[in-house]
Coordinates of N, CA and C in Angstrom, one line a residue:
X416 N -9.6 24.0 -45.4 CA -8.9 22.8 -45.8 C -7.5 22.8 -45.3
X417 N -6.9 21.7 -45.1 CA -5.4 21.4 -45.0 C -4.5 22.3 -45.2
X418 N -4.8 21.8 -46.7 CA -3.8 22.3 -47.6 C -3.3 24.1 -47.6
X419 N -4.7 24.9 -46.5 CA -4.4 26.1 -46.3 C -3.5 26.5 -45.7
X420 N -3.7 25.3 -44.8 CA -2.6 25.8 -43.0 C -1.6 24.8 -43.0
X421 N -1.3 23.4 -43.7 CA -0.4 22.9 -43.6 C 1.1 23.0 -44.5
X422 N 1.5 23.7 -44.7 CA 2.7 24.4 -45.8 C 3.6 23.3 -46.1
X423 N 3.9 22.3 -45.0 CA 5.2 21.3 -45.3 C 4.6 20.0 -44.5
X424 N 4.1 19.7 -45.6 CA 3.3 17.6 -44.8 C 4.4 16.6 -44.1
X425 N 5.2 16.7 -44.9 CA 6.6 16.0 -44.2 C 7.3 16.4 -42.6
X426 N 7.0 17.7 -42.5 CA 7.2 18.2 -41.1 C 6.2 18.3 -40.5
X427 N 4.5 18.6 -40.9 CA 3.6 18.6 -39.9 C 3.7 16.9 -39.4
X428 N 3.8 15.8 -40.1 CA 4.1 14.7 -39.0 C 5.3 14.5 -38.7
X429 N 6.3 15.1 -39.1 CA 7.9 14.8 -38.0 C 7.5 15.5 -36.5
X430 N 6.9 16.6 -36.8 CA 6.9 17.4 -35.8 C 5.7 17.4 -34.8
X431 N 4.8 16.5 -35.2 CA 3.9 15.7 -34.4 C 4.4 14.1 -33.4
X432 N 4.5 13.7 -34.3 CA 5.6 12.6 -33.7 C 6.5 13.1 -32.7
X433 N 7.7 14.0 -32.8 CA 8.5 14.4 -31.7 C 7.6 15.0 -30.6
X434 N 6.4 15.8 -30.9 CA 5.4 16.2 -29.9 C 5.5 15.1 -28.7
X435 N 4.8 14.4 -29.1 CA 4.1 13.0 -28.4 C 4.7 11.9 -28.0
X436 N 6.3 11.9 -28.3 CA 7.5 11.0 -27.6 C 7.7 11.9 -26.6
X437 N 7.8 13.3 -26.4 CA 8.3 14.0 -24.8 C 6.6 14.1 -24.0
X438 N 5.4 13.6 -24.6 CA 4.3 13.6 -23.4 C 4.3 12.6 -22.8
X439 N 4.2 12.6 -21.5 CA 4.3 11.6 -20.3 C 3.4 10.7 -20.9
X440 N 3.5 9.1 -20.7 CA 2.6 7.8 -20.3 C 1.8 7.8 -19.7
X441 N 0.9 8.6 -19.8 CA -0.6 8.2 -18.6 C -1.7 9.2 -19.3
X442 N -3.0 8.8 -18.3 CA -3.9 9.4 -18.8 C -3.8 11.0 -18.6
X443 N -3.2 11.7 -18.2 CA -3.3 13.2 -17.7 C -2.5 13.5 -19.1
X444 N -1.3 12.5 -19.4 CA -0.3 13.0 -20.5 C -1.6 12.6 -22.2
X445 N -1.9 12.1 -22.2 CA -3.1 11.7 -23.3 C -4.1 12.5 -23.5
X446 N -4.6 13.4 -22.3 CA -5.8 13.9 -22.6 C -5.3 15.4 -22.3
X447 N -3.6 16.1 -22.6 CA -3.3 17.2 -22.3 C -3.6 17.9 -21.2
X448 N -3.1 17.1 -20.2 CA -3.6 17.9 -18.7 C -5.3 17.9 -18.4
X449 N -6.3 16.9 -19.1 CA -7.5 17.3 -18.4 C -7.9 15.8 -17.8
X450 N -6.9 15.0 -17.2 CA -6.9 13.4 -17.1 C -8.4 13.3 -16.4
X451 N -9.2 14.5 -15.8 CA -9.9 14.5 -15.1 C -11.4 14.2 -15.5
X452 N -11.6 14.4 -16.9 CA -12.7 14.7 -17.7 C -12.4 13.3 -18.2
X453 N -11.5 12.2 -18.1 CA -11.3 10.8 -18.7 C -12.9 10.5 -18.6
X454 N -13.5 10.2 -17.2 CA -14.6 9.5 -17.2 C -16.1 10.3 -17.7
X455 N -16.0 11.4 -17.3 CA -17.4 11.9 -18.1 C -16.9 11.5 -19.8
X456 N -16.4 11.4 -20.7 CA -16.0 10.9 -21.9 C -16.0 9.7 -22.4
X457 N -15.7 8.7 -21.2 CA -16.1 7.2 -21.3 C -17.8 6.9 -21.3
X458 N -18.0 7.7 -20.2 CA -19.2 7.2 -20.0 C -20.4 7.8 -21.1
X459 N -20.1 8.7 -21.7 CA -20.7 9.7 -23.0 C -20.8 8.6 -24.0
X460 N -19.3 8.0 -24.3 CA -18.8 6.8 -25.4 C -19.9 5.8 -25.3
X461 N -19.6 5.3 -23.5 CA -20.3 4.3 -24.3 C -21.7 4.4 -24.1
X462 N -22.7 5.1 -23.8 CA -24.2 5.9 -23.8 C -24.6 5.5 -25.5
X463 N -23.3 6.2 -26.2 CA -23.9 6.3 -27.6 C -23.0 5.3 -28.4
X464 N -22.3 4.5 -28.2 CA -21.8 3.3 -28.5 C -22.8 1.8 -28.8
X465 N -23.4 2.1 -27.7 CA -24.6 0.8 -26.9 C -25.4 1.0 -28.0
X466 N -26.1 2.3 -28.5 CA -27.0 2.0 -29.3 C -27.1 1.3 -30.2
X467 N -25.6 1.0 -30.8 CA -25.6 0.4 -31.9 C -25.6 -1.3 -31.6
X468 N -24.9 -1.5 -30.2 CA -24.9 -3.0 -30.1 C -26.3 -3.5 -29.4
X469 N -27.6 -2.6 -29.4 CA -28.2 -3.4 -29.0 C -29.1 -4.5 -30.0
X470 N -30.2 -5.1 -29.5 CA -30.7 -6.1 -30.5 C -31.3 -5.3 -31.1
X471 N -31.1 -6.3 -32.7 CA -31.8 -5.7 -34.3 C -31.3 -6.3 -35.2
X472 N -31.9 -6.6 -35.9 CA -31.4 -7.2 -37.1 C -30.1 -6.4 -37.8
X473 N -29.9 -4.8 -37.9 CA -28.5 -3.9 -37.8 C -27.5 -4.2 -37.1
X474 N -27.7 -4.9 -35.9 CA -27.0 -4.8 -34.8 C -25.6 -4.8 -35.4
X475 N -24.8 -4.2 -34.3 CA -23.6 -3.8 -34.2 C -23.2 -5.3 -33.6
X476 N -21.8 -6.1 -34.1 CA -21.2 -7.1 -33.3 C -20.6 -6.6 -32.5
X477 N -19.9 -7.4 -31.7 CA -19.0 -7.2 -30.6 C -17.5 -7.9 -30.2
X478 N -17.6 -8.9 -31.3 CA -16.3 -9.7 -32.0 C -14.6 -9.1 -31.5
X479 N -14.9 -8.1 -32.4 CA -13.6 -7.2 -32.6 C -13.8 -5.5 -32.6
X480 N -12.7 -5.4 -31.9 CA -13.0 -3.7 -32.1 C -11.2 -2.8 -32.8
X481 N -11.3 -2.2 -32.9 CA -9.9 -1.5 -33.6 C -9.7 0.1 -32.7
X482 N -8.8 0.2 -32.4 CA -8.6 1.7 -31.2 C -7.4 2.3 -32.1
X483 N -8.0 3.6 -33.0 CA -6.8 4.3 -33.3 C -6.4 5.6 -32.5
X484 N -4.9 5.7 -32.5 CA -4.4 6.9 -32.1 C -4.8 6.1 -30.8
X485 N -4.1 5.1 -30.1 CA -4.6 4.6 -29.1 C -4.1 4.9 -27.6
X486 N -2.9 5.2 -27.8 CA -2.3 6.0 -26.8 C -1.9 4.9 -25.9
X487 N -1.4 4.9 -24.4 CA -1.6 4.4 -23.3 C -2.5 3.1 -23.5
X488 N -3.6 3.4 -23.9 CA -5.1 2.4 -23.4 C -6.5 2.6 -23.0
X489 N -6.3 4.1 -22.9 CA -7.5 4.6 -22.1 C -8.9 4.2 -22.7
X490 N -9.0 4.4 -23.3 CA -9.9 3.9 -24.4 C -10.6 2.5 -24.5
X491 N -9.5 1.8 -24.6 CA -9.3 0.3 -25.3 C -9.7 -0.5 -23.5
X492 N -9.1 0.2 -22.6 CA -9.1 -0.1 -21.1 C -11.0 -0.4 -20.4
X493 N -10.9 0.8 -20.8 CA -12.5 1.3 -20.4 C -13.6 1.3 -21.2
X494 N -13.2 1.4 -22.5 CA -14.8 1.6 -23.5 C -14.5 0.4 -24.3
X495 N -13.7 -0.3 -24.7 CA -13.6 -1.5 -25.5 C -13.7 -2.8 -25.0
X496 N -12.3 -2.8 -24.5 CA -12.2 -4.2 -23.8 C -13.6 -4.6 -22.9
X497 N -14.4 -4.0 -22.6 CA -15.2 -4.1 -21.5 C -16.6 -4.8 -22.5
X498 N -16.5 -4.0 -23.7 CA -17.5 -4.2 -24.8 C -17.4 -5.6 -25.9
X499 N -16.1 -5.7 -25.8 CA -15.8 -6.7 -27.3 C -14.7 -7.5 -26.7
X500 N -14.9 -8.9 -27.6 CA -14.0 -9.9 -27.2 C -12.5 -10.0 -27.3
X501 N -12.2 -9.2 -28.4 CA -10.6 -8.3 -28.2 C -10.5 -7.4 -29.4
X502 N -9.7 -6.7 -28.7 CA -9.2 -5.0 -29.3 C -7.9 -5.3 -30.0
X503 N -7.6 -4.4 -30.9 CA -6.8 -4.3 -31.5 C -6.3 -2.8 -31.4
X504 N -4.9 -2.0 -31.3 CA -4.4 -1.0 -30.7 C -3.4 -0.3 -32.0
X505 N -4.0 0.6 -32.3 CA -2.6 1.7 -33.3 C -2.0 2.6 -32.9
X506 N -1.0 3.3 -32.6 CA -0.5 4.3 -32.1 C 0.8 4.3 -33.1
X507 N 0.9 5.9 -33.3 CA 2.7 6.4 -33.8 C 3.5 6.3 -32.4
X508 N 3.6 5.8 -31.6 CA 4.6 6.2 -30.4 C 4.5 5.2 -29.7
X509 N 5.8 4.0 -30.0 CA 6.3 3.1 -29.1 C 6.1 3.2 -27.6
X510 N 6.8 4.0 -27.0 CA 6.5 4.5 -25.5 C 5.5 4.0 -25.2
X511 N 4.5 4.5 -25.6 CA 2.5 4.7 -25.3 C 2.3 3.2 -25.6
X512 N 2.6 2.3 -26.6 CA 2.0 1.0 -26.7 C 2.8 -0.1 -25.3
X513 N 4.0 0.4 -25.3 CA 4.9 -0.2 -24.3 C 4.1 0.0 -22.5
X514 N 3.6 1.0 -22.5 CA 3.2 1.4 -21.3 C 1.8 0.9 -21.3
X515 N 1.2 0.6 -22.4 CA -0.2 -0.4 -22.7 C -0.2 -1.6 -22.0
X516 N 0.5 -2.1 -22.2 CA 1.0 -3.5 -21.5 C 1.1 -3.7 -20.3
X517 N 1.7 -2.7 -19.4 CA 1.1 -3.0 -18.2 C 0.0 -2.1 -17.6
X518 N -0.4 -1.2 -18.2 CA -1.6 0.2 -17.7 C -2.9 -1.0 -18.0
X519 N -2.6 -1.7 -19.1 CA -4.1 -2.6 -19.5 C -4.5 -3.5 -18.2
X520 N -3.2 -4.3 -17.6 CA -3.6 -5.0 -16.6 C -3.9 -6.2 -17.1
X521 N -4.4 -7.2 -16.4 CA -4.8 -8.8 -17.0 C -5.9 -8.7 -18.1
X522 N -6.4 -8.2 -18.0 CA -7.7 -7.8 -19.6 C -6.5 -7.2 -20.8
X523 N -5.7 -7.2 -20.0 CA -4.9 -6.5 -21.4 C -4.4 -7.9 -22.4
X524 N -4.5 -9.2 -21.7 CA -4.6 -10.5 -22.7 C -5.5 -10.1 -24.0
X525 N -6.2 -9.8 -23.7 CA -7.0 -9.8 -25.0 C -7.2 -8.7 -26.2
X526 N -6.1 -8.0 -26.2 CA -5.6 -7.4 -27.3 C -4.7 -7.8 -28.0
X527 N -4.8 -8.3 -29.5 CA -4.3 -9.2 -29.9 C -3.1 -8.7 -30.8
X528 N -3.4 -7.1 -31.1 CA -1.9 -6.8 -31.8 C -1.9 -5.5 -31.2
X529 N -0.5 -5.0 -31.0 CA -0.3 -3.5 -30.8 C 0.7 -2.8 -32.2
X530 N -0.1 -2.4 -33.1 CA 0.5 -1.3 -34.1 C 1.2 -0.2 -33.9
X531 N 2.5 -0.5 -34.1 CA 3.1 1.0 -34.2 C 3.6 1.8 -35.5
X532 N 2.4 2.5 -35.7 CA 2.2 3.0 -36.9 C 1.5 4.5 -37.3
X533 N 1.5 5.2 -37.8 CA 0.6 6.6 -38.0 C 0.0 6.0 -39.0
X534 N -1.9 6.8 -38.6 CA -2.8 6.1 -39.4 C -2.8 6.8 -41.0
X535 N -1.6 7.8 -41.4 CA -1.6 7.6 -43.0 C -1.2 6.8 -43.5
X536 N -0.4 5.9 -42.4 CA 0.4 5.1 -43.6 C -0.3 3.6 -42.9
X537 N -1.4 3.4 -42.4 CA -1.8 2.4 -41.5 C -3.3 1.9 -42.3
X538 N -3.4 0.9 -42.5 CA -4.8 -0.4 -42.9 C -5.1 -1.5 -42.5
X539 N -6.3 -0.9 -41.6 CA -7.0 -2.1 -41.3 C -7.3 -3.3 -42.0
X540 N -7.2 -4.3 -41.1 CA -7.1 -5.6 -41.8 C -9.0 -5.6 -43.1
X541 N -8.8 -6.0 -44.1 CA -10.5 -6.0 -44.3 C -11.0 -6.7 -43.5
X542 N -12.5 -6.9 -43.4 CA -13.6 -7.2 -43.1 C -13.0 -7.7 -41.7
X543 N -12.6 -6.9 -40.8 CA -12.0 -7.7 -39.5 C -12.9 -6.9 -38.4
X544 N -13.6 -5.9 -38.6 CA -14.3 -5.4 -37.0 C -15.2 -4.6 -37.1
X545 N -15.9 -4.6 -35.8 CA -17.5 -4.6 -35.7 C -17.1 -3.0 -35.4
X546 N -16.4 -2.6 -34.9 CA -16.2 -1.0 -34.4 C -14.8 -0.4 -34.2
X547 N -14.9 0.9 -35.2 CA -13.4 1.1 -35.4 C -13.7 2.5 -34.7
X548 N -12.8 2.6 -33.5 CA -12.8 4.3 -32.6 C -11.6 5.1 -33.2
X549 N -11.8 5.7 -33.8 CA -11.0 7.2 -34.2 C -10.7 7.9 -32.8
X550 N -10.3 8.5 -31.9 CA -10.9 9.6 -30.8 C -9.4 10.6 -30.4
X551 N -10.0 12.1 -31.0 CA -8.7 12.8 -30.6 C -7.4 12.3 -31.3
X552 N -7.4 12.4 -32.7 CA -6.5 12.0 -33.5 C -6.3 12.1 -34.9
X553 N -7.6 12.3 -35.3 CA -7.8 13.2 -36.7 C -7.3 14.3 -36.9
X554 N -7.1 15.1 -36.0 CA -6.2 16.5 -36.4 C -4.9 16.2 -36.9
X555 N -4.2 14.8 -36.7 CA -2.8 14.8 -37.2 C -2.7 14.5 -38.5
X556 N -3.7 14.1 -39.0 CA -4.0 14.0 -40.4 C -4.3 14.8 -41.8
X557 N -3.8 14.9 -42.4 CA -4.1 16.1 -43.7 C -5.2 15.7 -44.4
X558 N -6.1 16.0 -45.0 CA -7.7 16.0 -45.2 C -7.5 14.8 -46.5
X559 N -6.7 14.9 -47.5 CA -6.5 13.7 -48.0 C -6.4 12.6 -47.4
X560 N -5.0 12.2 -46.6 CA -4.6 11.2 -46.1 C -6.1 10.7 -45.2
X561 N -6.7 12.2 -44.3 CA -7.6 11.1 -43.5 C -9.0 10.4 -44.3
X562 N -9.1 11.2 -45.4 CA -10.3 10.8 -46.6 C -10.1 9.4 -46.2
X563 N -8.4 9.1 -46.9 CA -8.1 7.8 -48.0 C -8.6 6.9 -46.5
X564 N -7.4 7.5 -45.1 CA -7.7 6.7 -44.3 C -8.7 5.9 -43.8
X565 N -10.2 6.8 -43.7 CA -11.8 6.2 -43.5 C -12.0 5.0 -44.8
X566 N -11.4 5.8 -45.8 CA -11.6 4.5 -47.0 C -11.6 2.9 -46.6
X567 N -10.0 3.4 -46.2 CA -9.7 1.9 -45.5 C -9.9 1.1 -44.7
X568 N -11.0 2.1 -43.5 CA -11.6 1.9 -42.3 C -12.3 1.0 -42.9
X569 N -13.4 1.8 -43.8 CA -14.8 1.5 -44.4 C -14.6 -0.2 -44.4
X570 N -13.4 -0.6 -45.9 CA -13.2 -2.2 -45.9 C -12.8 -2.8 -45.2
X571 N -12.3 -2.0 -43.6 CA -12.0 -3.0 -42.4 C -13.0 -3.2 -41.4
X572 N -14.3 -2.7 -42.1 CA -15.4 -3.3 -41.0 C -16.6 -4.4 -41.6
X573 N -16.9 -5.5 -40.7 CA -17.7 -6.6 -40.7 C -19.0 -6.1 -41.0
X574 N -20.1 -6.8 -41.1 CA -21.2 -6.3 -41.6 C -21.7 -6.1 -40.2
X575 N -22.3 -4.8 -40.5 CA -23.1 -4.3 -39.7 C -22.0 -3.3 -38.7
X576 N -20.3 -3.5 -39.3 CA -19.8 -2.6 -38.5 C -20.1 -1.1 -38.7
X577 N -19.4 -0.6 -37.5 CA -19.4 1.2 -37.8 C -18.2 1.9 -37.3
X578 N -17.7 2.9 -38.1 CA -16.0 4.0 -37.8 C -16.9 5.0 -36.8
X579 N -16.3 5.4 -36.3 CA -16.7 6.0 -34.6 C -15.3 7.1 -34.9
X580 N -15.6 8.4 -35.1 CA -14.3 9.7 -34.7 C -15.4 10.3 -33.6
X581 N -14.6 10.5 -32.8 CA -15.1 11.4 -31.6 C -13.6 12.8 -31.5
X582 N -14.1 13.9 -31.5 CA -12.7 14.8 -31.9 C -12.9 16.3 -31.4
X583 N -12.0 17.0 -31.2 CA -12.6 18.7 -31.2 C -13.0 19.3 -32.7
X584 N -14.1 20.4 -32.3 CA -14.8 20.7 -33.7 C -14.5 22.3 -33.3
X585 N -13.4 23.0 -34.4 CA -13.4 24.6 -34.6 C -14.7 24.9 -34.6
X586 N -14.8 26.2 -34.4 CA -16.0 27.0 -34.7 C -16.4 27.0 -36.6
X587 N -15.1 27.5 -37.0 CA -15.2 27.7 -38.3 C -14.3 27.7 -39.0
X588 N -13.9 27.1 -39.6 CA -12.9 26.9 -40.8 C -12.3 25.5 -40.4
X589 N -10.2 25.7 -40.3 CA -9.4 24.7 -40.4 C -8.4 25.6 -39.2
X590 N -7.8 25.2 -38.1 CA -6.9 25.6 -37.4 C -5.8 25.1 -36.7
X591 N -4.8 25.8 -37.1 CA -3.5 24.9 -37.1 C -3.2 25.3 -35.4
X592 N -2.8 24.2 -35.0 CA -2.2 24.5 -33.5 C -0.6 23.6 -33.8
X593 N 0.3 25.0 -33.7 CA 1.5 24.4 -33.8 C 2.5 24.1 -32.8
X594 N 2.0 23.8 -31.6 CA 2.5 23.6 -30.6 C 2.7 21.6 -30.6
X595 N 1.2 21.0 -31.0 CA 1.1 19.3 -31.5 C 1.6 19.3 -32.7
X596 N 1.4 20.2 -33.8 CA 0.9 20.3 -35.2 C 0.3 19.3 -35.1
X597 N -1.4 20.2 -35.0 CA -2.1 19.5 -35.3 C -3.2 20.8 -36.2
X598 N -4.4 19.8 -36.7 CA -5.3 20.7 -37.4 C -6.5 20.7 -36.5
X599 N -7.5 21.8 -36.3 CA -9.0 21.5 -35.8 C -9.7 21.5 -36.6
X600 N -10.5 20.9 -37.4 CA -11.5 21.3 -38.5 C -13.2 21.7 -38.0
X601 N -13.6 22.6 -38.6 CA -15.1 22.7 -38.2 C -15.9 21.0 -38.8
X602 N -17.4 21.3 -38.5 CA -18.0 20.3 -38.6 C -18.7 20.1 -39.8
X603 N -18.4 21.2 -40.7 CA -18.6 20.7 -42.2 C -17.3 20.3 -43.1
X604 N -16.6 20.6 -42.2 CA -15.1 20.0 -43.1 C -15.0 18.6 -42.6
X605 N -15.4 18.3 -41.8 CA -15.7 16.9 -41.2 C -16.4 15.7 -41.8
X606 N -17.7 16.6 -42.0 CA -18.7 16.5 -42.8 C -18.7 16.1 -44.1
X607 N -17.8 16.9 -44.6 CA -17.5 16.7 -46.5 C -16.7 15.7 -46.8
X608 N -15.5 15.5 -45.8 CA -14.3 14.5 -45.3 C -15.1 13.2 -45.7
X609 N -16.0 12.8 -44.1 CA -16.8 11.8 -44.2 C -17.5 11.2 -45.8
X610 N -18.4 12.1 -46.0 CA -19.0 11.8 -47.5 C -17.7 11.6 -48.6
X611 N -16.7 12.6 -48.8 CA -15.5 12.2 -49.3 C -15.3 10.6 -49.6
X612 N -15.3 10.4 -48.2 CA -14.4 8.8 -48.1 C -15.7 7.8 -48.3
X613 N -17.1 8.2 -48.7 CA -17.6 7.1 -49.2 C -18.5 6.5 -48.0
X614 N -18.8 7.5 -46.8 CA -19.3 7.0 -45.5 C -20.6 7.5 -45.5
X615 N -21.4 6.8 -44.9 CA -23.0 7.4 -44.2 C -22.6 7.7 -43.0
X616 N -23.6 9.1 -42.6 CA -23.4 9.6 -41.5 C -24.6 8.4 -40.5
X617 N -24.4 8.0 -39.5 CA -25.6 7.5 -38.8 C -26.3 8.2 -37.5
X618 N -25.1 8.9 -36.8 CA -25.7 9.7 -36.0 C -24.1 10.4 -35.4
X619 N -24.5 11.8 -34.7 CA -24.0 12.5 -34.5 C -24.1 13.5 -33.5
X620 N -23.3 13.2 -32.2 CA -23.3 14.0 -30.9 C -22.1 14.9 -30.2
X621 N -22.7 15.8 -29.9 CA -22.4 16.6 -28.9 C -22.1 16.5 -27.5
X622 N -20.4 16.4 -27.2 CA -20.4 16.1 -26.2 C -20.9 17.3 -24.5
X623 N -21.2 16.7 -24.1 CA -21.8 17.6 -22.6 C -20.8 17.5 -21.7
X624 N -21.2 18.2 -20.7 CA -20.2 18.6 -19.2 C -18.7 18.4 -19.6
X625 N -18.3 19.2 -20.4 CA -16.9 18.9 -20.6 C -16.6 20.5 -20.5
X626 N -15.3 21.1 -20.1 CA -14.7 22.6 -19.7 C -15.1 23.7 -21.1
X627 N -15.4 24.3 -20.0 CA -16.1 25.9 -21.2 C -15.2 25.9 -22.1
X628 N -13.6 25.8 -21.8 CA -12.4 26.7 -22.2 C -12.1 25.5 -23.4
X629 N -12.2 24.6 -23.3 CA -11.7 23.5 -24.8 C -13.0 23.7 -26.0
X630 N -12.9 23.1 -27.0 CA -13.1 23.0 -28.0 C -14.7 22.1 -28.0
X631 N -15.5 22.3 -28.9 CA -16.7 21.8 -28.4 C -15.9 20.4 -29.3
X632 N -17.1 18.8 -28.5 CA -16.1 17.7 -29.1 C -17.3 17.3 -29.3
X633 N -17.4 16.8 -30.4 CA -18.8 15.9 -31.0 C -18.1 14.4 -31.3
X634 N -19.3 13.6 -31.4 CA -19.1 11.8 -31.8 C -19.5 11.8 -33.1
X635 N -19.4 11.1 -34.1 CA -19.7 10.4 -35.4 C -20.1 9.1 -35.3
X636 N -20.7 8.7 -35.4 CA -20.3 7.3 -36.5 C -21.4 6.8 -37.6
X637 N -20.4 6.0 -38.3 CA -20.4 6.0 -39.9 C -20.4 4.5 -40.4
X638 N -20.8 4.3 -41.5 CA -20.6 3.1 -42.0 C -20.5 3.3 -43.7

């Protein structure tokens, strides 16, 4: 849990925040030096994304989507905007949404708000979207805050929407890396998180061809 490895909550996000104002604007600066692995990760995304939008009476819309911890755009550039009629963008770090604006390009018209906000203190609008992407950003979160935060996910999705975390998964326990301050949690602290906040698990993957030396990264999503 958190509460093991996080000693001072008020400094594990000051000191996240100052992290991520000195990393560079781009995708190499977003993905910690592996800018390289961007596309095997897109293309994973949306493999198991599609499932949900294809036809069915469940079906997933394609209306609106919501991108937290959104960084630059990478995301919102390549796996969203391409999918849904417009995106919506959250990030703690002005810089990164500023550099959105022109990294998005002319598709970048159709993002309709850019948040500058950290998702403990951040709520989605209710009933406003068909797919909300968490990715690589849950660790900044303390196991409360990110409970409450799915909470809020949960009433900001449309029927038939789904919360999407795609993240690194410890082997075992909770691990603090104090270099982001950030947390890793294994996949039953994930797990319990999820159920916590009131979520069904729907499916759950294992990302492939990604570097021995990182962190195994699994997908979620939930409703």
């Amino acid at each position: 849990m958190t509460s093991e490895v996080v000693e001072n909550e008020f400094e594990f996000y000051s000191k996240a925040e100052k992290y991520w104002k000195d990393v560079p604007a781009t995708v190499d600066g977003m993905l910690g030096g592996y800018g390289h692995i961007s596309s095997i990760d897109i293309n994973s995304s949306k493999k198991f994304l599609q499932r949900f939008l294809r036809d069915g009476p469940n079906r997933t819309g394609t209306t609106r989507a919501l991108d937290c911890g959104a960084g630059i755009g990478r995301i919102t550039k390549r796996l969203l905007l391409p999918l849904f009629k417009t995106v919506d963008m959250v990030d703690v770090t002005e810089d990164f949404l500023t550099k959105a604006r022109s990294y998005l390009g002319e598709e970048g018209r159709r993002v309709r708000n850019y948040f500058c906000c950290g998702l403990q203190d951040f709520s989605p609008e209710p009933n406003s979207y068909d797919v909300i992407w968490i990715q690589w950003v849950i660790g900044h979160l303390t196991d409360n805050h990110l409970s409450d935060f799915l909470k809020r996910c949960r009433a900001g999705l449309r029927p038939n929407g789904i919360v999407v975390i795609k993240d690194n998964m410890a082997q075992e326990g909770v691990i603090m890396d104090d270099v982001d301050s950030s947390v890793c949690r294994d996949l039953d602290v994930v797990r319990k998180i999820i159920r916590r906040a009131g979520l069904h698990l729907l499916a759950e993957e294992r990302q492939e061809n990604f570097p021995d030396e990182i962190y195994h990264v699994y997908t979620f999503a939930m409703r």
